[in-house]
CSV table of C-alpha atoms in Angstrom, one decimal:
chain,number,residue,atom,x,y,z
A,1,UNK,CA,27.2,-108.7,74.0
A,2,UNK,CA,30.3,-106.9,72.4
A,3,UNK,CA,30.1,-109.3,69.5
A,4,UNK,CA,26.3,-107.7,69.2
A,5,UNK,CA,27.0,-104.3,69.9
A,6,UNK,CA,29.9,-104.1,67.2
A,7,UNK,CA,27.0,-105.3,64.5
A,8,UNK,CA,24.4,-102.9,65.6
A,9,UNK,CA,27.1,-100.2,65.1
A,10,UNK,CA,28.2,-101.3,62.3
A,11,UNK,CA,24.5,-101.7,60.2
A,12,UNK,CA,24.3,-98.3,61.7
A,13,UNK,CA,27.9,-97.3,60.1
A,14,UNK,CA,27.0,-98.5,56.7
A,15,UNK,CA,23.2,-97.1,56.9
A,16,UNK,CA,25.2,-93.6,57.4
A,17,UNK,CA,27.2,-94.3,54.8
A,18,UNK,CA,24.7,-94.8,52.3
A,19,UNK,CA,22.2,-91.8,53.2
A,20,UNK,CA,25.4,-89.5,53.1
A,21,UNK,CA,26.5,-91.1,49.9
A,22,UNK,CA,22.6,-90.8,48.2
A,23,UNK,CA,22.7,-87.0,49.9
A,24,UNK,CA,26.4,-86.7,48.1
A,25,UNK,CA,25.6,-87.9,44.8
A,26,UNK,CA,22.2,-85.0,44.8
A,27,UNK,CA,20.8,-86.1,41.9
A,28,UNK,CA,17.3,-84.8,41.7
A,29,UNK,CA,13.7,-85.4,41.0
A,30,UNK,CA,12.1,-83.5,38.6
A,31,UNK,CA,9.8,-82.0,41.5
A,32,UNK,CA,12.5,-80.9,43.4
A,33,UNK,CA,14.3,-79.2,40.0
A,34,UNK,CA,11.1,-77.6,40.1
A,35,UNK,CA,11.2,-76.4,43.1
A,36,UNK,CA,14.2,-75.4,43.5
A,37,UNK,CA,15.3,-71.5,43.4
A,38,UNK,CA,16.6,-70.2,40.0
A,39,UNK,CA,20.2,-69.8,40.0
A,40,UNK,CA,21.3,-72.4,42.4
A,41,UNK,CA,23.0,-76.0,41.0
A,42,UNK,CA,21.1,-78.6,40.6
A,43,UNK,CA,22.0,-82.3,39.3
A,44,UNK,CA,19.5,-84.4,37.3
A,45,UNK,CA,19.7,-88.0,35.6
A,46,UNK,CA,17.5,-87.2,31.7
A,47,UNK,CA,17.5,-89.0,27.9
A,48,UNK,CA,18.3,-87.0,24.9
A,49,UNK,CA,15.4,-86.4,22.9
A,50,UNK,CA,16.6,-83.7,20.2
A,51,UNK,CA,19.5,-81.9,19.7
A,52,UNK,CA,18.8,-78.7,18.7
A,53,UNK,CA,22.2,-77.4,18.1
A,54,UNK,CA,26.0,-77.3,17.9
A,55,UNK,CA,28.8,-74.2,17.7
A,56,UNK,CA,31.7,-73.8,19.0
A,57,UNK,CA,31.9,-76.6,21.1
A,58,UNK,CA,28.6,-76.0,23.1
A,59,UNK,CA,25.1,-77.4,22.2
A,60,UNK,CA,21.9,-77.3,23.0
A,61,UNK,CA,19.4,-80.7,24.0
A,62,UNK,CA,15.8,-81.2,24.8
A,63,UNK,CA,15.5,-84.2,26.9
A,64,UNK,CA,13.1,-85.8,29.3
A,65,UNK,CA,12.7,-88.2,31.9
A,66,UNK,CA,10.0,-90.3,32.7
A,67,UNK,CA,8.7,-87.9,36.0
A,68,UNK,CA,9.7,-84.3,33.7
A,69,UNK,CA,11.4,-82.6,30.9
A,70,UNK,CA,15.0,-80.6,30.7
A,71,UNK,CA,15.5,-77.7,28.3
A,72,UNK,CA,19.8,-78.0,28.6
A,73,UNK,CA,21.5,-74.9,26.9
A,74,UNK,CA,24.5,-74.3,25.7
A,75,UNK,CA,26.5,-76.7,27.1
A,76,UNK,CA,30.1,-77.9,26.5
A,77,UNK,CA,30.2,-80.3,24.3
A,78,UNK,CA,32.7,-81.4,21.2
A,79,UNK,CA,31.8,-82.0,18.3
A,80,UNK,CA,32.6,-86.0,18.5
A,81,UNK,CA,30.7,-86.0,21.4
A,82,UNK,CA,27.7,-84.6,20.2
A,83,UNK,CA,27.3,-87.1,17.4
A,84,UNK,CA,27.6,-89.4,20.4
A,85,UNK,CA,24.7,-88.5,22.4
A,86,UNK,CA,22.0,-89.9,20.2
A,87,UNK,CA,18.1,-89.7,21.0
A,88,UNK,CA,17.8,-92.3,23.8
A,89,UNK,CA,21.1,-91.5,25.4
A,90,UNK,CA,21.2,-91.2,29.2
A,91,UNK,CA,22.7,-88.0,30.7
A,92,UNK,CA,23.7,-87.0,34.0
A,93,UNK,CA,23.9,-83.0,33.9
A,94,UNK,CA,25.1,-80.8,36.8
A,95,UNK,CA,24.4,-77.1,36.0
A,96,UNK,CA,22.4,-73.9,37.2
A,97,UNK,CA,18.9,-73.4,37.1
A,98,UNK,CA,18.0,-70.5,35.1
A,99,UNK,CA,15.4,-68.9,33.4
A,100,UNK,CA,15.1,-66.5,30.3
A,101,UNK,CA,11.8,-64.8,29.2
A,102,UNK,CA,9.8,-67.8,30.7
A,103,UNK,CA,11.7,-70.8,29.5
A,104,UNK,CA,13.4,-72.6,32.4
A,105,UNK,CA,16.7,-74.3,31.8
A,106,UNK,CA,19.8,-75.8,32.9
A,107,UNK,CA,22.9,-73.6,31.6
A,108,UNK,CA,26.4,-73.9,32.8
A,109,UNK,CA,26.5,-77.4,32.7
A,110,UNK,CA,28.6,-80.1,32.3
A,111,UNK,CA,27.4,-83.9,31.6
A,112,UNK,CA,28.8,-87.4,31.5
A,113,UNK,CA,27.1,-90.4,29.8
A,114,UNK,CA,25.4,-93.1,32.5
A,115,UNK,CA,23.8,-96.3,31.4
A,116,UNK,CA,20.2,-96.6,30.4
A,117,UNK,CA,17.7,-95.2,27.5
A,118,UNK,CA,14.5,-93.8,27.3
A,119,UNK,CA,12.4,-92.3,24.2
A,120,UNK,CA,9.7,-90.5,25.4
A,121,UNK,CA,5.9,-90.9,23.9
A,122,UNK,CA,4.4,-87.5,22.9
A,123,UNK,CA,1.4,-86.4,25.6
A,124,UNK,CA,-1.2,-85.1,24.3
A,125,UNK,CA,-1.3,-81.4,25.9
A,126,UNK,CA,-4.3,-80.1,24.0
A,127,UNK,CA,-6.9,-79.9,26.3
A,128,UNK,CA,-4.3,-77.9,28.9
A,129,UNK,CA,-3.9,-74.9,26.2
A,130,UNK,CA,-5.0,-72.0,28.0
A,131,UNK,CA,-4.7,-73.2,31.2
A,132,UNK,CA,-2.4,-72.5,34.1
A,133,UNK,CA,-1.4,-76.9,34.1
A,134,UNK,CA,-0.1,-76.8,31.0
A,135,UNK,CA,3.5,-75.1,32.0
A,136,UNK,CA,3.9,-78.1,34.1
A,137,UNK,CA,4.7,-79.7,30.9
A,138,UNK,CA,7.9,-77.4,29.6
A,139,UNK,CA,10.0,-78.7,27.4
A,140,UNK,CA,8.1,-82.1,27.2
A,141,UNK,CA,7.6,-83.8,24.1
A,142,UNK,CA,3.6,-83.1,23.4
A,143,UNK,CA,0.9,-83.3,21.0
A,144,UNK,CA,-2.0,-81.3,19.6
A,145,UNK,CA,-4.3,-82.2,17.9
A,146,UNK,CA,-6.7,-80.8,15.6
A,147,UNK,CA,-6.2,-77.5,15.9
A,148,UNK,CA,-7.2,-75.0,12.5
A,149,UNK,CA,-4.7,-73.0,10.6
A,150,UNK,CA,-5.4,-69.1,10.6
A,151,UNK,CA,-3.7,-66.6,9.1
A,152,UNK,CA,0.2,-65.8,10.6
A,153,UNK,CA,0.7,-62.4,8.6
A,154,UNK,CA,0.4,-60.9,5.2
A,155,UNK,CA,2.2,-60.5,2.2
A,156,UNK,CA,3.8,-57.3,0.4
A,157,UNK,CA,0.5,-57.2,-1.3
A,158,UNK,CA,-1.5,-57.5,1.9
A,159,UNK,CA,-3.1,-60.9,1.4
A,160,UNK,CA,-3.2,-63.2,4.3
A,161,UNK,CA,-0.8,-65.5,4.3
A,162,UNK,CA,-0.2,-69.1,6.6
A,163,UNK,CA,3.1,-68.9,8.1
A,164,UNK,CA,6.2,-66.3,7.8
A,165,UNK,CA,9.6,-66.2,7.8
A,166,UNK,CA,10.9,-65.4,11.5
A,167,UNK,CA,8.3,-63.5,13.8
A,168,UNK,CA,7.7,-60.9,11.6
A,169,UNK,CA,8.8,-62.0,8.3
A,170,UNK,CA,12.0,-60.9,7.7
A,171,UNK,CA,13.8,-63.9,6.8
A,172,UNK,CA,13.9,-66.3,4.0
A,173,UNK,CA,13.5,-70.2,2.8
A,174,UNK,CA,15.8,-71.5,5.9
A,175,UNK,CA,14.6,-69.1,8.7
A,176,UNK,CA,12.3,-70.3,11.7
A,177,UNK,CA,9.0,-70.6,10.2
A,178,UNK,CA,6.1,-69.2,12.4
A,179,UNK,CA,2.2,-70.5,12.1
A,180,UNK,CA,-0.5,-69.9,13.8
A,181,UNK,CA,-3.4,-72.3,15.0
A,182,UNK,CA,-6.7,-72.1,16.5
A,183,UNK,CA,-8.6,-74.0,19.0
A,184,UNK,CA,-11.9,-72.7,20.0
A,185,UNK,CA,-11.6,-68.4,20.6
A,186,UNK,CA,-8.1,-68.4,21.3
A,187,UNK,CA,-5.5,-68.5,18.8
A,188,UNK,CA,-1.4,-69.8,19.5
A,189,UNK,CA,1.7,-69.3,17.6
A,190,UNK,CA,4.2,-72.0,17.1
A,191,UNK,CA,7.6,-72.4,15.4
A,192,UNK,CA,9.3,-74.7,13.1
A,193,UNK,CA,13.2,-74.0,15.0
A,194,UNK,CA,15.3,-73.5,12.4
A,195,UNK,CA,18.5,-75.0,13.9
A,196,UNK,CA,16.3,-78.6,14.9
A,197,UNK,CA,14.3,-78.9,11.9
A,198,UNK,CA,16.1,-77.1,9.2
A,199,UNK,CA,14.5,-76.4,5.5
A,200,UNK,CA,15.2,-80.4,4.7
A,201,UNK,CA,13.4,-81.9,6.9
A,202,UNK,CA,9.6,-83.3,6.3
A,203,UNK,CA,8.0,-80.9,9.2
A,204,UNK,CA,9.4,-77.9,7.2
A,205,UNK,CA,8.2,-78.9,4.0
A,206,UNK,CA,4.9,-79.3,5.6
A,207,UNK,CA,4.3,-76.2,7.2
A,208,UNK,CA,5.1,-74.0,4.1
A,209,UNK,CA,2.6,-76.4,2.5
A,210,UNK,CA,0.0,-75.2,4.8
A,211,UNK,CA,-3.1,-73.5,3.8
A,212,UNK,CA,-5.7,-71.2,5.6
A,213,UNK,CA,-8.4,-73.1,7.4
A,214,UNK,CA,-6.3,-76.8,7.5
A,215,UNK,CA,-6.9,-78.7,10.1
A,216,UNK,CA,-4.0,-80.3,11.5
A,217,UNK,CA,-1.8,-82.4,14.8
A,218,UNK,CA,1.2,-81.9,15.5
A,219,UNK,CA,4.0,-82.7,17.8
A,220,UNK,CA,7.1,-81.2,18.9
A,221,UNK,CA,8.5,-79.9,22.2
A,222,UNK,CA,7.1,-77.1,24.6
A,223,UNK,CA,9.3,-74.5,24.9
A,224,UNK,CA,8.0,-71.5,26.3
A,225,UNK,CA,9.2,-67.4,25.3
A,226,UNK,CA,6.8,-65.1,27.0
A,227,UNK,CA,4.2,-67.5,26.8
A,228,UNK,CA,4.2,-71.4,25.4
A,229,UNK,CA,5.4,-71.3,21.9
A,230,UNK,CA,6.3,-74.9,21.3
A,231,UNK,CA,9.1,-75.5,18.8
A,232,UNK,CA,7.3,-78.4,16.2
A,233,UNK,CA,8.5,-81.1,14.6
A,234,UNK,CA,5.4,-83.3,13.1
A,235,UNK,CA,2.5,-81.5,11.3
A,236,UNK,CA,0.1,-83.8,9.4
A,237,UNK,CA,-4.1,-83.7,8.4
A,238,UNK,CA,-6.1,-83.9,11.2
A,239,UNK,CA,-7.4,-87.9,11.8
């Protein structure tokens, strides 16, 4: 009976032991990032997908899991061990939960590498423009397709022209580009981010190739700034 007794106490010992060690280590799910209050900590397992920046020994990543996507900003990070965390590369970040002008991110954080990779597939999110599911997909890696080129702006002799130089084009040949596309009525703007696809790269090349009334896909990653305004990295012809 004591022989008995000291085993069902001690199954119960180690079941403790392993919820309070599953409670300790907090890492979350992407539903309950989501639902968790802005500016408390949260701890979640994610894959780098893009880096869109290094200075000054902090950097910003765009990386997903297979359940949701993490915008993580500004975190610190060396300059060795950014060229280390590849697309693919398996994070564990613990940070704050934060949100600035509709773009929710981690910020604070710090990281360490864990075992494991993951490349995520881009979802096609172009039947959710316009409605209130597609935010559900921030900072995922998405599609669109088919969508028609309109005009972004005009020139200094007022003709319409396809994309501009920052929002209001002010900059130059190395500056965010910004295009705008149309899908039915309503018409979005999106960016080529300077600092993760600079004037190099094919997707930049492309967009200052476009012309009025193309019809194009694209993929990239939805960020949000008042509104979705997805930072692109693949524009080609429409299939």
């Amino acid at each position: 009976m004591k022989r008995f007794l000291a085993i069902i106490l001690a199954i119960v010992a180690v079941a403790a032991c392993f919820a309070g060690c599953t409670k300790k280590s907090g890492v979350m799910t992407h539903a309950e990032y989501e639902a968790a209050d802005l500016d408390t900590p949260v701890v979640v397992e994610t894959y780098v997908q893009a880096k869109q920046s290094w200075w000054d020994n902090k950097a910003t990543f765009y990386t997903q899991a297979e359940d949701g996507a993490y915008f993580i900003y500004n975190m610190p990070c060396s300059e060795e061990e950014y060229a280390k965390l590849v697309p693919g590369t398996k994070i564990r970040v613990s940070g704050y939960k934060s949100e600035w002008s509709g773009e929710v991110e981690i910020i604070d954080a710090t990281y360490e590498i864990i075992k494991g990779s993951y490349t995520a597939t881009a979802f096609d999110v172009t039947d959710l423009l316009g409605t209130d599911d597609l935010i559900k997909h921030q900072n995922e890696f998405v599609s669109f397709k088919g969508m028609t080129v309109v005009a972004a702006g005009q020139d200094e002799n007022g003709n319409d022209v396809p994309f501009l130089y920052n929002w209001d084009g002010s900059g130059e040949d190395g500056s965010d580009l910004y295009f705008k596309v149309q899908l039915g009525e309503d018409v979005y703007t999106f960016t080529v981010e300077s600092y993760l696809c600079d004037s190099t790269t094919d997707v930049y090349a492309a967009v200052k190739a476009l012309k009025i009334g193309d019809v194009i896909d694209m993929e990239g990653f939805l960020y949000w700034y008042e509104g979705v305004n997805p930072h692109i990295t693949s524009v080609t012809a429409a299939e």
